[in-house]
PDB file of C-alpha atoms in Angstrom:
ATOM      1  CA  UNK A   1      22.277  -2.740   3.549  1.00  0.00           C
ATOM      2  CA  UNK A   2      19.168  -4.253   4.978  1.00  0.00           C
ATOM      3  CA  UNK A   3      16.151  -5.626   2.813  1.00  0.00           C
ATOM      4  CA  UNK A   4      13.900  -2.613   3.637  1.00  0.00           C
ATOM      5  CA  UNK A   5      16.961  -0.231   2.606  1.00  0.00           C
ATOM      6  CA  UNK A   6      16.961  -1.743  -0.636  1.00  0.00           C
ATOM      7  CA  UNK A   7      13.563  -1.389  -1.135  1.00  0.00           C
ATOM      8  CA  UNK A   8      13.639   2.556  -1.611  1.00  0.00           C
ATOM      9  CA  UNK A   9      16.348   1.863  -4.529  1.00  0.00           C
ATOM     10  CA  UNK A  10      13.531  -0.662  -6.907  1.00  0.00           C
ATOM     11  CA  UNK A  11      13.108   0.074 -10.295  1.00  0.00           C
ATOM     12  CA  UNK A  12      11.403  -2.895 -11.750  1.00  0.00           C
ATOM     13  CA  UNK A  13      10.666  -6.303 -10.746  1.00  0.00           C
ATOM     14  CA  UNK A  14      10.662  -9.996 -12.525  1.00  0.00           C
ATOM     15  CA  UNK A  15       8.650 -12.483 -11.562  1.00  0.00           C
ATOM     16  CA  UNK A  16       8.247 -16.588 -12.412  1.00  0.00           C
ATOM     17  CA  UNK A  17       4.562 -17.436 -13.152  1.00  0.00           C
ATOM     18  CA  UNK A  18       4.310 -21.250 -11.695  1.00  0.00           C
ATOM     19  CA  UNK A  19       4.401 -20.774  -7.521  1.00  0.00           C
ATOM     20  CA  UNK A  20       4.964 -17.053  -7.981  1.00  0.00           C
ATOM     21  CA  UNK A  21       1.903 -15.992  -9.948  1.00  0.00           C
ATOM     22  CA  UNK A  22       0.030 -19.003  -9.557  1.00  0.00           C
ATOM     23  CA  UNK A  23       0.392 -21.185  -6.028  1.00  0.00           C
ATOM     24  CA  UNK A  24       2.105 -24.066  -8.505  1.00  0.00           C
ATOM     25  CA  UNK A  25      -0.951 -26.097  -9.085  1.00  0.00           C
ATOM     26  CA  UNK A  26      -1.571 -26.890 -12.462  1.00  0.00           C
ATOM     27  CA  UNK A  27      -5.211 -28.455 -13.022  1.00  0.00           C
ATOM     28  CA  UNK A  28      -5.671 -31.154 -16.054  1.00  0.00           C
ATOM     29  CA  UNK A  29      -8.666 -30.272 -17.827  1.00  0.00           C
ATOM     30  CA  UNK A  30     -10.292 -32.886 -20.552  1.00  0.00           C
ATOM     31  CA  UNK A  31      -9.246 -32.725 -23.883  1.00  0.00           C
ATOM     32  CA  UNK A  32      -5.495 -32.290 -22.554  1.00  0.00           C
ATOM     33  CA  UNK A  33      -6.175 -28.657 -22.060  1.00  0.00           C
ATOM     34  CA  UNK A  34      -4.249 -27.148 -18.103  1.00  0.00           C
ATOM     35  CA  UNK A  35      -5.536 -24.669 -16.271  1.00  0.00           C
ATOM     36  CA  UNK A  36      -4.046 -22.432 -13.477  1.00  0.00           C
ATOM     37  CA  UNK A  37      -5.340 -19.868 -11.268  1.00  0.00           C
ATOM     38  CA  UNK A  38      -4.058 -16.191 -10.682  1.00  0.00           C
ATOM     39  CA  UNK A  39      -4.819 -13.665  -7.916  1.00  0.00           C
ATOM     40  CA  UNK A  40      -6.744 -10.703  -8.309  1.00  0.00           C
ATOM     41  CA  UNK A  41      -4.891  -8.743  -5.941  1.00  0.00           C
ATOM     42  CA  UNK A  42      -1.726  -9.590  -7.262  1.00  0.00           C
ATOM     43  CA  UNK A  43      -2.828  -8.178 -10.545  1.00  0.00           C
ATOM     44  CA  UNK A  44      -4.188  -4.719  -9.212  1.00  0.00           C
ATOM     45  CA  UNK A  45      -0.548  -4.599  -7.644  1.00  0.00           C
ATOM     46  CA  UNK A  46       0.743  -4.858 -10.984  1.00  0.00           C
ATOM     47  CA  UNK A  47      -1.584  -2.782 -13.111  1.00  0.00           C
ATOM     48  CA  UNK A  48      -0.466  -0.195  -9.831  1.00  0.00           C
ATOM     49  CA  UNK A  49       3.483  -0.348 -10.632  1.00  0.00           C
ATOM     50  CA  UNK A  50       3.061  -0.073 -14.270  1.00  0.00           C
ATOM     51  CA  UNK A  51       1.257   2.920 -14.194  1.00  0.00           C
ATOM     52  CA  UNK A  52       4.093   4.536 -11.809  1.00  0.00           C
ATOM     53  CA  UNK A  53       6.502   3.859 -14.251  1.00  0.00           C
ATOM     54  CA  UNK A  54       8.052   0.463 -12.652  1.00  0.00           C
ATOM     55  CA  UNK A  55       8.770  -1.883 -15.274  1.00  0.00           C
ATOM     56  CA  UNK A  56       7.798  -5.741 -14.770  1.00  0.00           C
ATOM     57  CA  UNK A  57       9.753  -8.502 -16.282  1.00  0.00           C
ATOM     58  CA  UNK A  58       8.135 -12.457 -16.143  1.00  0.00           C
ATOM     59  CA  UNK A  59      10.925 -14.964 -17.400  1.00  0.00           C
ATOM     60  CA  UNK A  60       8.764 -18.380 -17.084  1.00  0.00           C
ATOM     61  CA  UNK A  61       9.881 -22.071 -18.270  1.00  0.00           C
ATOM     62  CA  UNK A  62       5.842 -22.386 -19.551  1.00  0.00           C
ATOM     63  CA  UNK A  63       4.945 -21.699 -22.258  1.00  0.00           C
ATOM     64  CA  UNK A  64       0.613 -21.523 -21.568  1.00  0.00           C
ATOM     65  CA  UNK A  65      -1.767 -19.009 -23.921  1.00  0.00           C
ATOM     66  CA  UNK A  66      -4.044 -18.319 -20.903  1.00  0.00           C
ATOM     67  CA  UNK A  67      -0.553 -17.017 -19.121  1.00  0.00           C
ATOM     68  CA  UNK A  68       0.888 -15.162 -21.894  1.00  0.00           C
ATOM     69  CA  UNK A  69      -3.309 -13.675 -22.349  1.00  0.00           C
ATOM     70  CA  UNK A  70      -3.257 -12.803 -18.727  1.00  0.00           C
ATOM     71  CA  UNK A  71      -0.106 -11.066 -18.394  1.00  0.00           C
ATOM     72  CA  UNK A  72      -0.613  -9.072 -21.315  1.00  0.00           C
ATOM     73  CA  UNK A  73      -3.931  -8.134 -19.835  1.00  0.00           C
ATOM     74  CA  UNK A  74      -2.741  -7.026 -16.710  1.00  0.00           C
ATOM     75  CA  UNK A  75       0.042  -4.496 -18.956  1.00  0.00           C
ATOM     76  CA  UNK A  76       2.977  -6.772 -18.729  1.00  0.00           C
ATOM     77  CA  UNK A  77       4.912  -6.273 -22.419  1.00  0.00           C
ATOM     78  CA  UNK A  78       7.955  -8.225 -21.236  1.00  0.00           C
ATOM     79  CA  UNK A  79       6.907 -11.609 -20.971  1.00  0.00           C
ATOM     80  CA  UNK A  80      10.073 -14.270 -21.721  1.00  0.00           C
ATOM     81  CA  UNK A  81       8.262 -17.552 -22.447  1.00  0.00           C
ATOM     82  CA  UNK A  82       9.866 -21.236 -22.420  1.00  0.00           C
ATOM     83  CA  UNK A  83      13.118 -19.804 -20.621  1.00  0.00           C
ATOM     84  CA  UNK A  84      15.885 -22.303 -20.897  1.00  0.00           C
ATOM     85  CA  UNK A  85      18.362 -20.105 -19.279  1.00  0.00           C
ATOM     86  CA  UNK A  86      16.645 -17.180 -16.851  1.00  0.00           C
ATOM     87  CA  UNK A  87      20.095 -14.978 -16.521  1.00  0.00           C
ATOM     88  CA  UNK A  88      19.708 -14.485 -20.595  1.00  0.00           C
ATOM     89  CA  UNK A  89      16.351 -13.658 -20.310  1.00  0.00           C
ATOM     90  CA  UNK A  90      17.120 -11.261 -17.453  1.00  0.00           C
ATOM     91  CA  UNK A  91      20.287  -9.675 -18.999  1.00  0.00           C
ATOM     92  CA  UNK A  92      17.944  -8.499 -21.505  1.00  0.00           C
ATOM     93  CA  UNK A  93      15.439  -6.841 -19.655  1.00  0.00           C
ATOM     94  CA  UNK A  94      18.304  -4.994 -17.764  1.00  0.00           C
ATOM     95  CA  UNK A  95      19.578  -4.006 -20.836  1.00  0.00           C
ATOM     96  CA  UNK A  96      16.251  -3.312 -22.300  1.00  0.00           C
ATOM     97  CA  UNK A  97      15.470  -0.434 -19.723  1.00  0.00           C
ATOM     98  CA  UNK A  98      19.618   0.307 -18.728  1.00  0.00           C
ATOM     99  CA  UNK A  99      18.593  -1.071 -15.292  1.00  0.00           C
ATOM    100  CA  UNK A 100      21.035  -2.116 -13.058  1.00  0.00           C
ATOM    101  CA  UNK A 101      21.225  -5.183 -10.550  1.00  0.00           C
ATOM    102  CA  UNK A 102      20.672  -2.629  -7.515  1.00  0.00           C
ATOM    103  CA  UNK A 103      17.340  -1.511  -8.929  1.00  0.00           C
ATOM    104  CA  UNK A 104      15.720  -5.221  -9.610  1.00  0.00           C
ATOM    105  CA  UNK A 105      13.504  -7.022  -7.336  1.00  0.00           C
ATOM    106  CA  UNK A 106      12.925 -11.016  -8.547  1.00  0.00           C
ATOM    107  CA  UNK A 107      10.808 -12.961  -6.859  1.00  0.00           C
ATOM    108  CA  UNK A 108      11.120 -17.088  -7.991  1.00  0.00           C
ATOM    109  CA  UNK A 109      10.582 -20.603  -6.320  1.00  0.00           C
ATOM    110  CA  UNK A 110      12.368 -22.866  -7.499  1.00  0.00           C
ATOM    111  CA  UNK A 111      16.329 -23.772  -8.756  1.00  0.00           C
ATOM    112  CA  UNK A 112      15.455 -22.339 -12.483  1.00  0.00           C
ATOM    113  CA  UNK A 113      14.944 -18.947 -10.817  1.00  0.00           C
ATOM    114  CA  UNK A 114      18.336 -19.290  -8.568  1.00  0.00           C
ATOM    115  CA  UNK A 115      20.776 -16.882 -10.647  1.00  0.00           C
ATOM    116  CA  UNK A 116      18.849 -14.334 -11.119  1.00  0.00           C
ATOM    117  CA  UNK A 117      17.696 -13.930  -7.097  1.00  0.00           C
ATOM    118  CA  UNK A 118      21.566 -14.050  -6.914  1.00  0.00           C
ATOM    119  CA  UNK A 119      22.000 -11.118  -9.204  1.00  0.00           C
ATOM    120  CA  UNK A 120      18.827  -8.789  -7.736  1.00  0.00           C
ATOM    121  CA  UNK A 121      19.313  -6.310  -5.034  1.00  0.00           C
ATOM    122  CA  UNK A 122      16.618  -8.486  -3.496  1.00  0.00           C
ATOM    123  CA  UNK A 123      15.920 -11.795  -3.997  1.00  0.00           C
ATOM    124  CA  UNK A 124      12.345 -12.840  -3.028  1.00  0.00           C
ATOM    125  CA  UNK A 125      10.015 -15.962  -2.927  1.00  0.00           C
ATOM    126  CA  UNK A 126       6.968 -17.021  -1.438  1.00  0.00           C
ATOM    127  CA  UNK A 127       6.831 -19.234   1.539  1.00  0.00           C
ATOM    128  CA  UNK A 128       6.429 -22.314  -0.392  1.00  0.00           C
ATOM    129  CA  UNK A 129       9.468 -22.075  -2.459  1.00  0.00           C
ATOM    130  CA  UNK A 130      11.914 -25.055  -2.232  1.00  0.00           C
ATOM    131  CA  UNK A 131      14.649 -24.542   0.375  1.00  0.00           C
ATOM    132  CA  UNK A 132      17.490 -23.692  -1.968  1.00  0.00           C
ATOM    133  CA  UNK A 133      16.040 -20.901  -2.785  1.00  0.00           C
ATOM    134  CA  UNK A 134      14.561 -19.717   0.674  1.00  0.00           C
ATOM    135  CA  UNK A 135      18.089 -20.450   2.011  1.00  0.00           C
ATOM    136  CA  UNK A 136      19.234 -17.567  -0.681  1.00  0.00           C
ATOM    137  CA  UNK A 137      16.363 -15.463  -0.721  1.00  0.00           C
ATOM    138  CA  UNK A 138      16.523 -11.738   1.293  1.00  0.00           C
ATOM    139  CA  UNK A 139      12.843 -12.043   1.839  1.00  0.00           C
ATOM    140  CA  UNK A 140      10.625 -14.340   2.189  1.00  0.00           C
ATOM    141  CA  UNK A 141       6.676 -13.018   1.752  1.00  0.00           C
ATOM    142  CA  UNK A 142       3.931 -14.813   4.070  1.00  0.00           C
ATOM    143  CA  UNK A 143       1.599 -14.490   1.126  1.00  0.00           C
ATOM    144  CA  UNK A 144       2.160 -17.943  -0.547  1.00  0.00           C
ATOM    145  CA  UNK A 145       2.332 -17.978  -4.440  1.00  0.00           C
ATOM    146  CA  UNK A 146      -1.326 -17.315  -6.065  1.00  0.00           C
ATOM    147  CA  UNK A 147      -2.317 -15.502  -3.059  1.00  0.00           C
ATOM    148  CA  UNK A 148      -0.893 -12.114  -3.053  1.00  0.00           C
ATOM    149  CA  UNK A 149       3.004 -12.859  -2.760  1.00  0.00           C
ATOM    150  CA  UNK A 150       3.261 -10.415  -6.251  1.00  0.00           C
ATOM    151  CA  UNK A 151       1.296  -7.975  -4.193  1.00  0.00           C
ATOM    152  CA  UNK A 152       2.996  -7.997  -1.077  1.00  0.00           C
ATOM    153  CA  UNK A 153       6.540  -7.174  -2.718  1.00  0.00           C
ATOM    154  CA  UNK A 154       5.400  -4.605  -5.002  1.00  0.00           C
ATOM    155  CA  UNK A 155       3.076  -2.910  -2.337  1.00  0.00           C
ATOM    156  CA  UNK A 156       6.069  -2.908   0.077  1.00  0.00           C
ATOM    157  CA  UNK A 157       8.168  -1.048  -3.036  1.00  0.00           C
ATOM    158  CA  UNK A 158       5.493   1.194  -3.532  1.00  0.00           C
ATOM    159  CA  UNK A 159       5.045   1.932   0.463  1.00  0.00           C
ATOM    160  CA  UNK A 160       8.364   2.753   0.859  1.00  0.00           C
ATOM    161  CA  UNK A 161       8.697   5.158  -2.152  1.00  0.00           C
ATOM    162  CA  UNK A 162       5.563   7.229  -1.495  1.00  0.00           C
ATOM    163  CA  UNK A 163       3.947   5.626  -4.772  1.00  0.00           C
ATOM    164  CA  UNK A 164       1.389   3.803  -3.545  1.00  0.00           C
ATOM    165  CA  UNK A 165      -1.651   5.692  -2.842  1.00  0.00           C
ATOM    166  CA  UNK A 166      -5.129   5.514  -4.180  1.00  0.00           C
ATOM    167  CA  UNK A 167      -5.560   6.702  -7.875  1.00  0.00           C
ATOM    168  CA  UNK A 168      -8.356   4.768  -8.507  1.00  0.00           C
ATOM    169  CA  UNK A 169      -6.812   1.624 -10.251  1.00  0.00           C
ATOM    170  CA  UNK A 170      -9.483  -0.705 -10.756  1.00  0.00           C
ATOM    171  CA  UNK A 171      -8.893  -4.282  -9.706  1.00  0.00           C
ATOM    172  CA  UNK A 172      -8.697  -7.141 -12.355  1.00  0.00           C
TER     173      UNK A 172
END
């Protein structure tokens, strides 16, 4: 089955925050604080899916307050902080919402987010993921991480099963 086959078959989608969310940088602030930056558009995307029932999973090896604050702005209840092991993390979102492999789109960049690409009907990343994982991935968005690569795969989702149209969802 091709990529844009699977996409009419998406229930929910799980995301890594650092070169997913956020284009990887992370800026050192006095006083020891970090900073990163996240994309608008990426978040009206999300606040989109979640209110068309698709459930959104973010299994991150951070563990930042202005992340967790962010995604649980944007709607996101299942946030899996300072993942060790990503297929745990993911096992229990699946089992969470009885979701099945089929009906997952995860989108990583680097070697922590391998396995679980592996075990998603579609594996994505944005173009500047590491080459392990753009050798594996089924997609690969032209939107690089921080810059709508969130959007594009959940807007493609959405596209393909007649869910994305305009309700009105203000941006964030």
């Amino acid at each position: 089955m091709s990529y844009k086959e699977k996409l009419k078959d998406i229930k929910a989608f799980v995301f890594d925050v650092d070169g997913v969310f956020t284009d990887g940088s992370v800026y050192l602030l006095p006083g020891g604080n970090m900073c990163r930056v996240m994309n608008v558009l990426d978040g009206y995307a999300v606040i989109k899916a979640l209110k068309n029932n698709y459930r959104i999973g973010v299994i991150t090896g951070g563990n930042d307050e202005m992340v967790k604050h962010r995604i649980g702005y944007l709607g996101i209840e299942d946030y899996y902080p300072k993942s060790h092991d990503k297929m745990v993390d993911f096992e229990d979102f699946k089992k969470k919402y009885k979701l099945k492999n089929e009906e997952i789109l995860t989108m990583g960049d680097d070697i922590p987010d391998l396995h679980i690409m592996k075990h998603s009907a579609i594996g994505a990343c944005p173009p500047n993921a590491v080459a392990e994982i753009k050798e594996i991935a089924d997609y690969i968005s032209p939107k690089p991480g921080g810059t709508g690569a969130v959007r594009d795969v959940i807007e493609q989702v959405m596209k393909v099963q007649g869910t994305w149209k305009d309700d009105h969802t203000q941006s964030v």
